[in-house]
Phi, psi and omega in degrees: 000128184286151180285146173290157175305153185302319180297320178297316179298321179296312182298321182286317189265342181245296186300310182298316180294322179298317180298321180292306186288330176293326176298319177295314184300319184293343180264358181283126181274073187261007179223176185281341181270118184287149173065019178300315181297332178282323185282330184301315177300325178294319179292320178301314181293324177297319179295311183301312182291321182298314180293324179294337179262007176084015179285158174263164184303322180296314179297320181298311181297314181297319181293326177298312181294322179295320185280318189248338186222049187296335184277349182291137173279168183305321181295320179293324177297315179300316179302318180295320178299320177298319179294322176301315180301315180299316179298314185294320176308317183282331173297321178298316178300315179300315180295320176304312184296320180293317180294321177297317181296326183272358188308310182289347178272315182289320181261141179279104186291349176243011186277194183304134179094349177272165182294323179298316179295319179300314181298318181295317182290322179293320178296316181296326182268003179060044182241021184298319181295323178295319179296316179299316180300318182292319182288346176289343179240328188293142177222149169239128175233121171260133185247116180279122186261168183267015184289133190274073173236013175259109187269349183280122171290166184305322181298322180287322177301320177298318179295318179301316180299312181294321181293320178301314180296317181296322179292320177303322183268001183053039181273088188299320181298314180292321178300317180300315179296318181292325176295321177295318177299318180300319180297332184260355183268125181290143177261334191276135177262123182281340178233147177299139175287152172277165175302330178292318177302316179298320179297315181299320179300318182282332177297334175306318180291321178300312185289318189263342183236299189294326180306315182278314185293319176297316180299316181297318180295315181295319177302316182297315180298316181297313185286320191260340180250323180256011176053039175084359181283158180293139176246120180289324182285141179275347174064306180236136176208172186241137169255162188214128181254329181302129180093347179237341183274103183264358184296108180073010180235095183292350184273354176274105183254166175303324180296318179297316181301313179295321182293320179294317179299321179295318180294321177299316180295315179304318185291318180291323177297321179299319179293319176297319181301316179297317180295321179295320178299317179295319179296321182301327180291338180264325184269069186265034184265151182304132177085341180259320181304319181295320180293321178293324177297320179293319177300315179302315182296315181296318179295324178297316179299317178298318184298323182266008174087011177277158178298140178211145180276356188280095173272176187298317181295323178295320179299313179297314183299318181295316180293323177295322178296316177299317180300316180300318179295318179300317180293314185286322191245345187228035173052034177059027180295126180065019181292331180294325178292321177294316178302317181298318178293318178299323177296319179295320178296322177297320182284319193249347179049219173257012184250336183070300176220158182274117181278115177273146170256138179219140174209153180284141182300328180292324176292319178300316183301316178300314180299315184294318178299316179296320180298311182297315180299318181296315181295317180296320180297328182264016173081013179291147178253013180299318179246145177293152183298333182264022186308315185285349177270349182284156175287163179306318181292326177290323176296319177301318180298318178297314183294331179296329187251010187298139178217156178127183178227152183258132174272106185300334183294342179281337187280122181254333181285129186296317183291322177297315180298316180298318180299316180291324180290329175297318178298318177299322180296325178303313180298316180300315181296318179299319180294324183275319190245358183100157184300323182297342185294327182197096186219025179216135179236119183258131177257104179284156182057036180288131184236345188209166174298322182300322179301318179292316185287335173297316178291319178308313181294317181295319178301317181292315185291328186273313192216346189233051184301313188273314182218119184269102181265042179226134175268138176260125181244101176291137178251114178262127190239306185285165181301317179297314180296323178295322180293329183263357188304317183293330179290319176299314183292325178296320176300320179290317181297331181266001175275122188300320182291316181291323179297321178295321177298316180298320179300323179288347180250032178064027179054041176246135180233119176274131175233125179262140180236127190263103176293324186300298182285335175297316179292318178300324183279314191242359182085168191298303185293314182296318180300312182292321179289321179297321179291319178301311181293321178299319179297320178297313181294319180292324176297313182298313183291325180291317179296325179302323182257019175060037177248135174271115180273136177247116181272127179247111187266124173278065189279337180065219182235312187287150178305325181299338183246022176099359183274236182075222180283081189299318183295328176297322180299312183292329179286347185268355184276141183266188185288351180279357179240126181300136185221032179292333179220150171246121176228132180207153176276143173234133186217164171052222184289349175292331176297310183288327183282322183264336186225017188280342178234164179301319181293308183293323179298311181296315182299311184288328174293318179297321178298319179294316179299311181297318180296321182295326182261359182303313184297319185288331182265343184282143177276344181278144181264113185270003183296150182283131177285156186307317182294327177290322178299320181296315180294315180300317179297318179296316179300316180297316181295315180297317181291325179297317179296317179298317181291319180297319177297318179297315181295330181276358180300135183301340182261001186303303183292315183292330176298313179296320182291319190257337185248350181245186181265013187311310186286354181268347179301320183290344183263359188277348181058034180262342182213158182278346189272135174298158184281348176222157186282313188281178180250014182296149182296304181276178180274119177251128186306317184297329182278345186290126180285152185294327183300301179295332179297305180293319183298324181293320176296324180294317179297328177283352186059039178247335171045040182310314185297344183265353181214341191297128181099338181294314181296316179300318180295316180294323182295328178303316180288326177294314181296328181273007183056036179236028185296336180297335178294319179289322178297321177296319178300315181297320183284332188250350180245112178297326180298309181293321179301318179295319178300315181293319179297319179291325177294324177300323179296318177297318179295321181296332181267008176267147180211091188283344176299332181299320185247016183302331180300334181293338182296339179264000181291128184299329182269318189250358181305308180300324180292317178300320181295327176300314181296313183295319180299318180294322177298313182298314180297315183297314181298313182300315186281333174291322176295320178295319181297316185274339185081012180277158172263344176213158181295146178057034183301326182276358178235065187300323181288321176296319178296319179296319179298314178299317182300317180292316180298317180295325178292319180301317186270001180306313178297326180296314179296322179297314178299317181299313180293323176301315181292319178300319179294320178299317180300315179301318180292316182294327181290340179272347183281154175224125359289156184280129180266087185296327181296317179293319179302317181299321180298312181290328175297323179294323177297314180301313183297313182294329182283349175298319191301303185298322182294316178298312182297322181292323184287334177066327176219052189255349186221000000 
């Protein structure tokens, strides 16, 4: 029987079920305000109709109360708005659970991009040996970041998981109970989480999702591609930032880093312990049952932190010995289960995921200067007395040959001490959990060779005098830094000390490229094009010096920051960009939306693997031809100028401060990290973190970072009667096509009717009109470029999902804008009513949650 179209499957398995279960949910009496569930549909219709008639949010809210709730006093009205927010938050959770449950029905789990499809096409083309050869080296690493855009507390994540299962089984009684539980479970965190709390939240995914999905994928590859033979390469692995990412987060201490590494080890041992217990129930054969009991006992001791002689190699050796006996004496009974556990041990070791350390180069520089000054003041001969008088290249030469050890008792500055202790912690973690547990240090905002060599010297002086088992990964972020990145790397490759270090690390160099700050700095098209060109230059220079460069993409989740259809992006890169490994950051609600269930995790990981090896197995050459490069370069330059002019507008910063939700991110208690890097009193653009920057545009439903400048660039070609050049680029360049498709997603999530009232604002009206005009031009010309009649025309199910989610949060957005307008009015009054302002600020803050969760990749 043939499958129904994807949109039909979506409507049957998602939309219809949502309408049914939402109907049940709306009748549940879970709060003190009666008839909230009855009133919300009326308010939703008032919002929908009001915006279609050109009303502003304040008029819509007031008209609703006048028409349906005229007897309510102002306090009661506020209470009802809070109840609406609570209901909508939970409607989003319900929709998430339904979509998760329907994932394997809506998506073809054996279709294009899956491993089964890859195997079939490779077999048909007689390229199986080539695929095996490639998979012996190729790796995919997804890195879970500490960025605070996941609003669901652990208790709610548990409900989503249970609700998803109940919906899959159509268990109405259980669904009813879980919806009631959802109604009574708080979403709001009264205290900011610590970095350790954030780590524990993400470890939930490691334990409950990735342990199984990674294992299943590796099992499939071993059995179906390698015919059951052992694979030395782990192919897929996880990186982890909570507890190690110190960039702009003063709360990440050496103690936290060690504690997170310990928790990761405890969690993976717990998973092994459970699997061994399950195996023991099956391996009830003489001489084997006793050995499995002993293994179980040793793993239990390890899990609770007691001394145990069971190291990783012993664990593997014992299971392999048991496996051999099963094969020789018991007809290989349950041998696949033993193999599966051995594969997981191969993937996760005693570390589970690799904890990255990250810090900003400017913070490092301060630390390093203080360190050198302190050592010189105390008579140390590690650095020459004239160190600060030397040129940068001379300083690099000194750092290349640095030797000695640092006496921590000399260090008085707290930040310097913490930085050095973090380095010490890396060594401790490696000794306890294995080298893979923590072996990479990322320098964000890296601008020079000196920045890398300062860290190189500190690593050697603190903990790695003899052998440095740590990779240094410079992160290039701004457009200027991306343009100069290859020059920095050539200086490093030709430095004898750094070159020797690389040789000891298999001549592999990780380079991180920041989509987040790149987009904030240069706009959407320029950031992506600058990164593409930087990768080409870095590939060329690395190959010249016989170094394999590994690109680690700070792609995040939203299209505006390089996310969107991530696997399409990787499949679009040509042979001029090194592709031995795919590494990218996954953050916030993108973790739960793309990898939150076993089905979605397995599907999206398989898509990444297939996309990553697509270029190497494909006979087609995806490199950009010269005429396409010229058009792409012109588009990037034109869009960059439009974005730079927009960013330089005198109202740019104050618009974000006064008209958006920017300043409320820090009050939401969703993350341990401050919303800006610097300590300046006012808001400085350079200090502004990408998360609240992108998120604030998203809350306004303006999504500027995902499209601004694109329309202006396209219009240049239309005005010059050369639009066919851009159309040719779209048809022949997978890279450009992916950029446009992701920009369409940003446009689809924009809704300017929400903030249309701002166009009449005496101070910000002209600025709002600039944004709106660019949106209109971009939408019109992208439709012209693609030949579509509507945005995302080729992704009807994705478009339908966005449409439902946007509809769910429409009342929430209306309430948020209503509250923002009230705050502006109250702040102008004299005397100032601070109590009232606080109430409306709380409404704004609470309404952030549902909108972010509904958008799934918005911040």
